[in-house]
Coordinates of C-alpha atoms and ligand atoms in Angstrom, one line a residue:
X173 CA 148.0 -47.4 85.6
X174 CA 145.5 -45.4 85.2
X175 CA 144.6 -42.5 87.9
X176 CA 141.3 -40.1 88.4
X177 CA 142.0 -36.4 87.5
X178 CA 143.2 -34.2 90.0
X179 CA 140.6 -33.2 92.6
X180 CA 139.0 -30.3 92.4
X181 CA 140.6 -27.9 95.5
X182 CA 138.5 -25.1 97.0
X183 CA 139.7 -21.5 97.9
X184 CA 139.2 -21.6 101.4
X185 CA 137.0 -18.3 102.8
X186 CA 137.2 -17.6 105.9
X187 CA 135.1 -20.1 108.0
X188 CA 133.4 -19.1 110.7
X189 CA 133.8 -21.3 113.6
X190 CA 131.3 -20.1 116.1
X191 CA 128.2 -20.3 113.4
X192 CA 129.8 -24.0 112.3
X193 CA 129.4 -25.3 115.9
X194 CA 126.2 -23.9 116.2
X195 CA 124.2 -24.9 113.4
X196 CA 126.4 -28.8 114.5
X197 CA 124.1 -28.4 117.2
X198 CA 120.8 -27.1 115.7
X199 CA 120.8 -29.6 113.4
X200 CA 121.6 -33.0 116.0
X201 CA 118.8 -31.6 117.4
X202 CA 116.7 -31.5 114.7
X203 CA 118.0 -35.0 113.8
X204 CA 116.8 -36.2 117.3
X205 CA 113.4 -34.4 117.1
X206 CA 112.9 -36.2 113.5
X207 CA 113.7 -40.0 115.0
X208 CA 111.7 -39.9 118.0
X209 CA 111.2 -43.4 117.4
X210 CA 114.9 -44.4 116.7
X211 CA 115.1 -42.4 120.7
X212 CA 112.9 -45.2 122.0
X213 CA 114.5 -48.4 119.8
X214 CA 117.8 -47.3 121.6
X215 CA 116.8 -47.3 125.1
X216 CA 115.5 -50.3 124.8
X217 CA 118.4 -51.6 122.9
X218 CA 120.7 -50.5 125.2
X219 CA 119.3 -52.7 127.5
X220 CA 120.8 -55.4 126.0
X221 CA 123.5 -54.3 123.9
X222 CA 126.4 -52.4 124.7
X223 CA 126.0 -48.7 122.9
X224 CA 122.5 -49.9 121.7
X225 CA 124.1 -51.7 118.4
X226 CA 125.3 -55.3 117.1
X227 CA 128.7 -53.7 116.1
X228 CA 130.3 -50.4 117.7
X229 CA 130.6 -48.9 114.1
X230 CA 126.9 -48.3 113.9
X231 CA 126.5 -46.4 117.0
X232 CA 125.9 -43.0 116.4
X233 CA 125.3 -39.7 118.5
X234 CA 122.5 -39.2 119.9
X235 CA 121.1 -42.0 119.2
X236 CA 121.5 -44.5 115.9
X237 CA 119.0 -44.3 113.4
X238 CA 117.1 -47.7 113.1
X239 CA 116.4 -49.0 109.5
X240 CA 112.9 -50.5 108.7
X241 CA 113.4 -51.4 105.1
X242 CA 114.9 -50.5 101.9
X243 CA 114.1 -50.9 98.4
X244 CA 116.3 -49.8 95.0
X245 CA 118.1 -46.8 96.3
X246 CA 115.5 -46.1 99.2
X247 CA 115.9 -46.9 102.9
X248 CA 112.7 -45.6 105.4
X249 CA 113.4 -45.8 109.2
X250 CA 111.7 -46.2 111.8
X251 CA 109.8 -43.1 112.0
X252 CA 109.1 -43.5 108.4
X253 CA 111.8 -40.8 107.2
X254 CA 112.3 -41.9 103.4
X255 CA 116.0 -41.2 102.4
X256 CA 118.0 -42.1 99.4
X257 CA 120.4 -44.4 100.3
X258 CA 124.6 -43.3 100.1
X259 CA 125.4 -45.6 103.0
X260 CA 124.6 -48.8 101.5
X261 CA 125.3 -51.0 104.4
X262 CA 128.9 -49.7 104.7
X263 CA 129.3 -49.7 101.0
X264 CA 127.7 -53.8 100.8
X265 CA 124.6 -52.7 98.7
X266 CA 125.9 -52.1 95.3
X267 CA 122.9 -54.1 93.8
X268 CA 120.4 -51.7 95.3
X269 CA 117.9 -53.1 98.0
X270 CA 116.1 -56.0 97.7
X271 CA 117.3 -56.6 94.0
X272 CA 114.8 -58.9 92.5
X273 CA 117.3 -60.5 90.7
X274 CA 119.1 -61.8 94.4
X275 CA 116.1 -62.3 95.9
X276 CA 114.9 -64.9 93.7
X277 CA 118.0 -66.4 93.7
X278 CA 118.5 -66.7 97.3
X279 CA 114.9 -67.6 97.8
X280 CA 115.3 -70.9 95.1
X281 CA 118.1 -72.2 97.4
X282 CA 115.7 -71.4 100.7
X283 CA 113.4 -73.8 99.2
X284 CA 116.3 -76.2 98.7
X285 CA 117.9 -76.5 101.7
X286 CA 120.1 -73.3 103.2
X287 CA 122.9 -75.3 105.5
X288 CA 124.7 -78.5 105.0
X289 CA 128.8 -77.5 105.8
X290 CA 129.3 -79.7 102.5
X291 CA 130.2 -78.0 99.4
X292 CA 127.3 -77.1 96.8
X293 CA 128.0 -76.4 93.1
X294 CA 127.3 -72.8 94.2
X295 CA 130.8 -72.4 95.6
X296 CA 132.6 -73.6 93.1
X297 CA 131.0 -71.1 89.9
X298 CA 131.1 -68.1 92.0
X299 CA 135.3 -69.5 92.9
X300 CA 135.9 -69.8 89.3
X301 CA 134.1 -66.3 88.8
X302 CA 136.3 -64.6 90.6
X303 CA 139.3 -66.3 89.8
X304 CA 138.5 -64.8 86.2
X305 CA 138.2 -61.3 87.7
X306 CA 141.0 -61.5 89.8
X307 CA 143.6 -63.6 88.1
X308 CA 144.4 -65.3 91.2
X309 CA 143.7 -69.3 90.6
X310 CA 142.6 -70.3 94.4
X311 CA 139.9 -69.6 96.4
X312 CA 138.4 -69.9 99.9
X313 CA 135.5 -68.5 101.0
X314 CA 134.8 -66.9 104.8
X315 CA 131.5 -65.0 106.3
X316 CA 133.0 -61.5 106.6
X317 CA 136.2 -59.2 105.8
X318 CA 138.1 -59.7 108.8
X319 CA 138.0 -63.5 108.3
X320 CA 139.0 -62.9 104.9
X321 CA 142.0 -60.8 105.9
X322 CA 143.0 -63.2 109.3
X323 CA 143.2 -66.0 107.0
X324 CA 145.4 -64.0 104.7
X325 CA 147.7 -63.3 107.4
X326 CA 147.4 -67.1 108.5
X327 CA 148.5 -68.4 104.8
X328 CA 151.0 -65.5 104.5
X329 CA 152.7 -66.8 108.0
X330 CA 152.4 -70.3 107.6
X331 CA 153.9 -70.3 103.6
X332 CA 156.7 -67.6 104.8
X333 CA 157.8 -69.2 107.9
X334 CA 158.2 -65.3 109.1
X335 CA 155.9 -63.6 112.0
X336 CA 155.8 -60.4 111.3
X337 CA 153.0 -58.2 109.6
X338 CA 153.3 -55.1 108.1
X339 CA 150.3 -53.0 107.1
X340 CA 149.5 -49.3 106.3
X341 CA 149.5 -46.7 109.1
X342 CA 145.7 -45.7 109.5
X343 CA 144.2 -48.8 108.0
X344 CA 141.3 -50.6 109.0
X345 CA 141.1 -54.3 107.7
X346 CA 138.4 -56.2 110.2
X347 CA 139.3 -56.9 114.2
X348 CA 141.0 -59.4 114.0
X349 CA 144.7 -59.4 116.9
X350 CA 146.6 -59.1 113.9
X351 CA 145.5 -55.7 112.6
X352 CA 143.9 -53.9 115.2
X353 CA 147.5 -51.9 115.2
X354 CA 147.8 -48.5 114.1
X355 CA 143.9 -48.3 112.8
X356 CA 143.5 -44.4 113.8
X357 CA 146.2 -43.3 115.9
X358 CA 146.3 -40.2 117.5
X359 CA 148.9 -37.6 116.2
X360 CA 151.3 -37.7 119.6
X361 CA 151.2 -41.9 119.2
X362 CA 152.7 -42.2 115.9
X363 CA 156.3 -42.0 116.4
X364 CA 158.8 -41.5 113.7
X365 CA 156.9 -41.7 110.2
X366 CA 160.5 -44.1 109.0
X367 CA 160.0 -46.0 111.8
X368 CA 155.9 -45.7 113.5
X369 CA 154.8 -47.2 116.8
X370 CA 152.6 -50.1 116.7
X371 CA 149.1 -48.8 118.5
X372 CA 147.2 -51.4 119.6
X373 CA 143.1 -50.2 118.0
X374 CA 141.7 -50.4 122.0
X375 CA 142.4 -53.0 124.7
X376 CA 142.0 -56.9 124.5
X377 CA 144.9 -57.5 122.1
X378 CA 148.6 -59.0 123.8
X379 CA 151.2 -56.6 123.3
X380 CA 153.3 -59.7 121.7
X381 CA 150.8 -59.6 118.8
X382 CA 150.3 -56.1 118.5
X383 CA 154.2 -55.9 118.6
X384 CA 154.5 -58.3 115.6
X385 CA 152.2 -55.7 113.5
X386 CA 154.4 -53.0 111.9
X387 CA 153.1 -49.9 109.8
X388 CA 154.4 -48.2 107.1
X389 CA 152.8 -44.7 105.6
X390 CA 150.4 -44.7 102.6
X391 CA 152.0 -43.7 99.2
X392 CA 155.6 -43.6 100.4
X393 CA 157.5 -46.6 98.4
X394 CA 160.7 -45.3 100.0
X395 CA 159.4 -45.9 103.1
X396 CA 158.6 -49.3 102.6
X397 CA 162.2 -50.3 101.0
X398 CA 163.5 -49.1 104.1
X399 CA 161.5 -50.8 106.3
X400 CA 162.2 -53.5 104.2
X401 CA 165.7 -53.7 103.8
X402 CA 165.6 -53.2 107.9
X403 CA 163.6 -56.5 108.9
X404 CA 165.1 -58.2 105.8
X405 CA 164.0 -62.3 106.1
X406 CA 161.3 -61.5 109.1
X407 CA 158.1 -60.1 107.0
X408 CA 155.6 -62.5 105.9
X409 CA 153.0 -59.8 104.3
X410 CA 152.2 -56.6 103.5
X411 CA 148.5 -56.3 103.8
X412 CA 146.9 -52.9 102.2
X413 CA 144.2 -51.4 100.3
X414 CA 145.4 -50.5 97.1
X415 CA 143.3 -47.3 97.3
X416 CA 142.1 -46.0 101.2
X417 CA 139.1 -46.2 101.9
X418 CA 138.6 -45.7 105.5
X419 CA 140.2 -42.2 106.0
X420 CA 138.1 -41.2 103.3
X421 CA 139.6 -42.1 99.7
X422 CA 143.3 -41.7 99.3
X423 CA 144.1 -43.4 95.8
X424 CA 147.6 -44.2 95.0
X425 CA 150.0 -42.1 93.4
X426 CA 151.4 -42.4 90.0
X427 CA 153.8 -45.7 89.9
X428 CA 153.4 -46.6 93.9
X429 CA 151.3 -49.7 93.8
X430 CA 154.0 -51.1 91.0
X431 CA 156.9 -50.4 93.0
X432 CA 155.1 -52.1 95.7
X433 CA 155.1 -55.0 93.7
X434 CA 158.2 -55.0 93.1
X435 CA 159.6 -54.6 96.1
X436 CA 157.6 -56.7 98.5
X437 CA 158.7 -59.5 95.2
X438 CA 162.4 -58.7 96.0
X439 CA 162.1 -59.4 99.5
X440 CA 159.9 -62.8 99.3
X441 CA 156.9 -60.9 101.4
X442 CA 153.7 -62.1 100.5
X443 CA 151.3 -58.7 99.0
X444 CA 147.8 -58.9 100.3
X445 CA 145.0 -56.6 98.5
X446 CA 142.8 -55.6 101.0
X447 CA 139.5 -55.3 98.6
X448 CA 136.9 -55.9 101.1
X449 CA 136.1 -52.2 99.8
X450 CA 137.3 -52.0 96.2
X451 CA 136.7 -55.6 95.3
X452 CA 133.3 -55.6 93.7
X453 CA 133.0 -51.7 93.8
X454 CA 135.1 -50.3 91.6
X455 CA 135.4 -52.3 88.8
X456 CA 134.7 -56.1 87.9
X457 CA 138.1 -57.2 89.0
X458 CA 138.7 -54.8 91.6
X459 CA 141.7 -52.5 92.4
X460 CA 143.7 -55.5 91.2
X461 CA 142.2 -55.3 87.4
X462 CA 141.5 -51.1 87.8
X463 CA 145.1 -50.5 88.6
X464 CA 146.7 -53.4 87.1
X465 CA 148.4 -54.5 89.9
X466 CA 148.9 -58.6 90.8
X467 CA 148.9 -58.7 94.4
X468 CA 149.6 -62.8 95.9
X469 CA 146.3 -62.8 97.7
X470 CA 143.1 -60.5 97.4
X471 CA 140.6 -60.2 100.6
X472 CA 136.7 -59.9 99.7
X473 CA 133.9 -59.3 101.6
X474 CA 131.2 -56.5 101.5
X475 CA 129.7 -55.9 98.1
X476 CA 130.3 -59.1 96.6
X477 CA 127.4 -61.1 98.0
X478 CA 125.1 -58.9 97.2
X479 CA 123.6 -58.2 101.2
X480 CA 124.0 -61.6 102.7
X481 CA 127.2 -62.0 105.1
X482 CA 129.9 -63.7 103.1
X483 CA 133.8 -63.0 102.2
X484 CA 136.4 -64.8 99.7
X485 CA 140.2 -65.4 99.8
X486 CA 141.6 -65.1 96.8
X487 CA 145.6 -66.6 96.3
X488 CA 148.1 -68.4 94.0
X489 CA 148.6 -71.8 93.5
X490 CA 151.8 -71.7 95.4
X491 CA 150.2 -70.5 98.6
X492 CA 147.1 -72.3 98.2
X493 CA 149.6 -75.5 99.0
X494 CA 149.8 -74.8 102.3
X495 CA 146.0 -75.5 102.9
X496 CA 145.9 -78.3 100.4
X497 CA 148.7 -79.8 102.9
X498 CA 147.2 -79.0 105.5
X499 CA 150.0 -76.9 107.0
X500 CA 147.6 -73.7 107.6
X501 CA 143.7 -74.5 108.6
X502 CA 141.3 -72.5 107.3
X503 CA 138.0 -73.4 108.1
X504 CA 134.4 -72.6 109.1
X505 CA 131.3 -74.2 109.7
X506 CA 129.7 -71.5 107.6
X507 CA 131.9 -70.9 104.9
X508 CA 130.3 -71.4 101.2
X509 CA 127.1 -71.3 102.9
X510 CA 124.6 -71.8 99.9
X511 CA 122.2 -69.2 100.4
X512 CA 125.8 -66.5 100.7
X513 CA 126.9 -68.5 97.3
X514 CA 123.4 -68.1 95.7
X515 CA 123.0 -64.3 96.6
X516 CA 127.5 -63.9 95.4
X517 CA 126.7 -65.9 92.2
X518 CA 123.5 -63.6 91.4
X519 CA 125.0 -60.4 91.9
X520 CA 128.6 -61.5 90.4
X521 CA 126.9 -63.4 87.1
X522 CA 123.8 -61.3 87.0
X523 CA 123.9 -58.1 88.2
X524 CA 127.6 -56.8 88.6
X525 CA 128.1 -57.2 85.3
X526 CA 130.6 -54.6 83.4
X527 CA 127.6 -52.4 81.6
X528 CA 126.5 -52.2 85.7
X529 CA 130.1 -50.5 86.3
X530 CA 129.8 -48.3 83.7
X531 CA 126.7 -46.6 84.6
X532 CA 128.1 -46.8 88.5
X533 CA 131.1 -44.8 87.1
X534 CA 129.2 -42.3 85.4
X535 CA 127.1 -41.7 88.0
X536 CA 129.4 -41.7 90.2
X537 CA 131.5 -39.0 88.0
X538 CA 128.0 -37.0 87.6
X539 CA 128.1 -36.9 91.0
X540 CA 131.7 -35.6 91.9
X541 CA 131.6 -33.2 89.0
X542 CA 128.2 -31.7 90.6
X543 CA 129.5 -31.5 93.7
X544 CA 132.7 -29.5 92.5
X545 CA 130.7 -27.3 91.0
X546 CA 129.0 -26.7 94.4
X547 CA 132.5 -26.4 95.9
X548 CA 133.5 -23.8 93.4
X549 CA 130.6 -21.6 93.7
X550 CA 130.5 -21.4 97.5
X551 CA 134.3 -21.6 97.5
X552 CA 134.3 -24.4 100.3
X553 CA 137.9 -25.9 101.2
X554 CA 137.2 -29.0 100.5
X555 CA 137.7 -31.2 97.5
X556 CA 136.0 -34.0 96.1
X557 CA 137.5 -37.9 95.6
X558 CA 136.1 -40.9 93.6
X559 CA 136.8 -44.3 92.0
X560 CA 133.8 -46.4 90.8
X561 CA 131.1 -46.6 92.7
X562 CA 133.1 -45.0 95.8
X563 CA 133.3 -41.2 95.8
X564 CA 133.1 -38.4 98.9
X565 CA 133.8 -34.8 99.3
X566 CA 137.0 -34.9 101.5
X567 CA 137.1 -31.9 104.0
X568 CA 140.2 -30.6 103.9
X569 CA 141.9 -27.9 101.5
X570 CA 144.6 -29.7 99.9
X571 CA 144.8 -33.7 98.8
X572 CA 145.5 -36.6 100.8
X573 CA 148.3 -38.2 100.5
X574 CA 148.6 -40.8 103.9
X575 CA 146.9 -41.4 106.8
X576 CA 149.3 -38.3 108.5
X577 CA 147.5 -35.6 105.8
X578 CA 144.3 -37.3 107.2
X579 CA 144.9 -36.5 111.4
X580 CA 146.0 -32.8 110.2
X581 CA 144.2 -31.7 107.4
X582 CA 140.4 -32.9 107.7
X583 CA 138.0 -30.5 108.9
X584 CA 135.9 -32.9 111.9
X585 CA 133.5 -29.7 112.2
X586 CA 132.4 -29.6 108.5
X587 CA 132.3 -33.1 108.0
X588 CA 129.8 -33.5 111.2
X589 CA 127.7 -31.0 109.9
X590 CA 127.8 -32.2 106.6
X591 CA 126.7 -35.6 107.6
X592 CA 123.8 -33.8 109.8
X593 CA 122.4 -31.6 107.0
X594 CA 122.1 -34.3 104.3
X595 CA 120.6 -36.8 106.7
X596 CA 117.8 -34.3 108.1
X597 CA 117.2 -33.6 104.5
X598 CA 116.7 -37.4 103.1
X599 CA 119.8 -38.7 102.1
X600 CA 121.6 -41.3 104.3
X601 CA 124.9 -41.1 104.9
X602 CA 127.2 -43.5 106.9
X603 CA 128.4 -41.5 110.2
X604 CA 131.8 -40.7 110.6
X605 CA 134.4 -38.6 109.3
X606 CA 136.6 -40.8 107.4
X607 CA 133.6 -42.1 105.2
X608 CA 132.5 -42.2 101.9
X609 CA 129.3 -42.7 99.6
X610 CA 128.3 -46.3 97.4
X611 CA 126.3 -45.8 95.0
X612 CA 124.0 -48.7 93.9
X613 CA 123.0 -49.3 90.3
X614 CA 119.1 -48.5 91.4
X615 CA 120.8 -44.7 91.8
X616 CA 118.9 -42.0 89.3
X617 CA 119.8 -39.1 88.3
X618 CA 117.2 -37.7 90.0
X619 CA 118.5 -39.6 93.6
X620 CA 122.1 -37.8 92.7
X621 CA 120.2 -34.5 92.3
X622 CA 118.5 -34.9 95.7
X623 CA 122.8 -35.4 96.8
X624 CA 123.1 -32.4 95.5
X625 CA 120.4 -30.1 96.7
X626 CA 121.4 -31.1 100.4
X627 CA 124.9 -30.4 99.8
X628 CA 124.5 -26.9 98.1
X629 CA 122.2 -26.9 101.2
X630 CA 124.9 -27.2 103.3
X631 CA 127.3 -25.1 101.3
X632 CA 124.9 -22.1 101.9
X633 CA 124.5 -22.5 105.5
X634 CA 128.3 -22.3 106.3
X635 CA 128.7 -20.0 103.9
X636 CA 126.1 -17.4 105.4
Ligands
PLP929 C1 139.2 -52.6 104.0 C2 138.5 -53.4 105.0 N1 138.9 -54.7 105.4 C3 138.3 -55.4 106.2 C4 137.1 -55.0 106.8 C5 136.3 -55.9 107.8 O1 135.2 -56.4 107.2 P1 134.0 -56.9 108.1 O2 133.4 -55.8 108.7 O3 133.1 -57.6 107.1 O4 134.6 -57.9 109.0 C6 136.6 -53.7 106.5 C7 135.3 -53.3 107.1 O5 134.9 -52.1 107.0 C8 137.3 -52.9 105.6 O6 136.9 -51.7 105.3

């Protein structure tokens, strides 16, 4: 396996607290007095949707910014602020926006017909595609990551026999009842870290489900054999992202996904890859081909249709029998929708290719190194994390280990106003916290640079 270098880990000066909060709130209100427009768009909005947004995770304080296009690495809004793009639709727009080379494609099959719920040749060359990358032989496609990972627990369950889940503690893998436990639990929820509650994410999911969903901590093999050994014969799956990527990025520690493996192997429990993040990001076959680890099913979604809503199920023969039975359904109306497959085969066959995750890596390792750099000079206690086309500057002054580092260690203050100061000076970042950067293959070394002047920006303002 083969792991980044250490983080870079700031010497922490004395912060001060009192000039943090208020430049927090100079620069919201800067933000709001730059997307007047964005103002309006939500109260109208609001009017018929809850928080103003299709999905709660785009809501944002005041107000969300509304998008009005995006080409390459740029996205304008709708008060015509130009940014560079580091959000990337939640880390979907690896291919850069509008890539000519998808839009053709997905504008052929327009002309051809764009629904029939029968299958199209599409389906089965971007199936075989990724059974190359992945080394998993069977496929199913879905139309988003959490129907990706709620059929994995479905296949998991029904080729098992067993009920119960286990996943990691501070995960997110879609909403699905299944999984909405212990997404971000607060610090007095947890329980014992051998033995953690299972938090329901928010109401609407029966505490017989929610009980059924166990979680484990991140990086802690030990943990897992014990819990293991424990519910011996009951656990159909272990679902996980290899590496974190919702509480910022945690990557594995040396030898942890291997013993993993193994142990999940020992105990007949079925090991689900969560790469709705990692899959097409971070090299061609993923986590699975970066780290080296075979999981028995890998979850897709995001990046690997290229921008139109689509996700993949990836498994081995042996559990692809209890669909070709018929002993678990999986279905939907829209799954291997030919416009999804055109746009998936385009960016898999076309644009993803490996030269396009080299230059995302070095860019992405321009980037990290510059922002160290930034780090060191302004001594900010804060370090910086990145695999492929993934990276952030985690706010904390030591590395993350698990989700527990995460609730203790991260900095909620800096990270705000980090996230205000780059986005009132042109460079888009996805709200919250626990997020990181994508990087697209239209990203220049000038767009990096522009990165960089907003954070040094930042740097200097908390530094005085
Ligand atoms: C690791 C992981 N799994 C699953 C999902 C759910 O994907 P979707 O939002 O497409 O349903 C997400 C979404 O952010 C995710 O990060």
């Amino acid at each position: 396996m083969t792991l980044e270098p250490p983080p870079a880990v700031g010497t922490a000066p004395e912060i001060d607290r009192r000039r943090v909060l208020r430049l927090i709130d100079e620069q919201k209100g800067l933000l709001a007095d730059r997307t007047p427009r964005s103002g309006q768009y939500y109260e109208r909005a609001r009017q018929v949707m809850p928080k103003g947004v299709p999905s709660s995770f785009q809501e944002n304080d005041p107000w969300p910014v509304y998008i009005e296009r995006g080409s390459g690495a740029d996205v304008v809004d709708v008060d015509g602020n130009e940014y560079v793009d580091f959000h990337n639709g939640f880390g979907v727009m690896c291919v850069g926006h509008a890539n000519p080379a998808i839009a053709a494609a997905v504008k052929r099959r327009v002309d051809e017909g764009t629904h029939f719920a029968a299958p199209t040749e599409g389906s089965i060359v971007v199936a075989e595609e990724l059974s190359r990358r992945f080394g998993l032989p069977q496929w199913r496609f879905t139309n988003s990551g959490t129907e990706s990972t709620m059929d994995a627990v479905h296949v998991a369950r029904g080729a098992t026999g067993r009920d119960v889940i286990l996943k990691i503690e501070g995960s997110y893998h879609g909403h699905h009842d299944a999984v909405m436990v212990s997404v971000y639990p607060e610090l007095e929820e947890l329980g014992d870290r051998d033995d953690p509650r299972s938090v329901p994410f928010g109401a609407g999911y029966p505490k017989a489900i929610t009980d059924l969903t166990r979680s484990v901590p991140f990086n802690d093999a030990g943990a897992l054999a014990r819990v293991l050994e424990r519910m011996d014969g009951k656990v159909a799956a272990l679902i996980m992202e290899p590496a974190m990527m919702n509480i910022n990025i945690i990557p594995p520690v040396e030898g942890y996904l291997e013993e993993v493996r193994r142990l999940t192997s020992e105990h007949g429990v079925v090991l689900v890859f969560d790469e709705v993040k990692t899959g097409a990001t971070i090299s061609p076959g993923g986590a699975t081909q970066r780290f080296g680890v075979q999981p028995d099913i890998v979850t897709l979604a995001k990046a690997t249709c290229g921008g139109l809503p689509g996700g993949a199920v990836g498994m081995t023969a042996e559990l692809a029998q209890v669909i070709a039975d018929g002993t678990v359904h999986q279905y939907g109306t829209f799954n291997g929708n030919p416009l999804v497959m055109a746009a998936a085969r385009a960016t898999l066959m076309e644009v993803l290719v490996p030269e396009a995750y080299e230059r995302l890596e070095r860019a992405n390792q321009a980037l990290l190194r510059g922002c160290d750099e930034i780090i060191a000079e302004y001594g900010l206690p804060c370090y910086t994390e990145g695999l492929g086309a993934k990276g952030c500057v985690v706010f904390a002054s030591e590395p993350l280990r698990e989700y527990r580092d995460y609730l203790v260690k991260v900095d909620d203050d800096l990270s705000t106003l980090a996230w205000l100061v780059h986005m009132n000076n042109g460079i888009f970042m996805t709200p919250g916290v626990e997020e990181e950067w994508t990087l697209s293959i239209a990203h220049t070394d000038a767009h990096l640079q522009r990165y960089l002047d907003a954070f040094e920006k930042f740097a200097r303002s908390i530094s005085g």
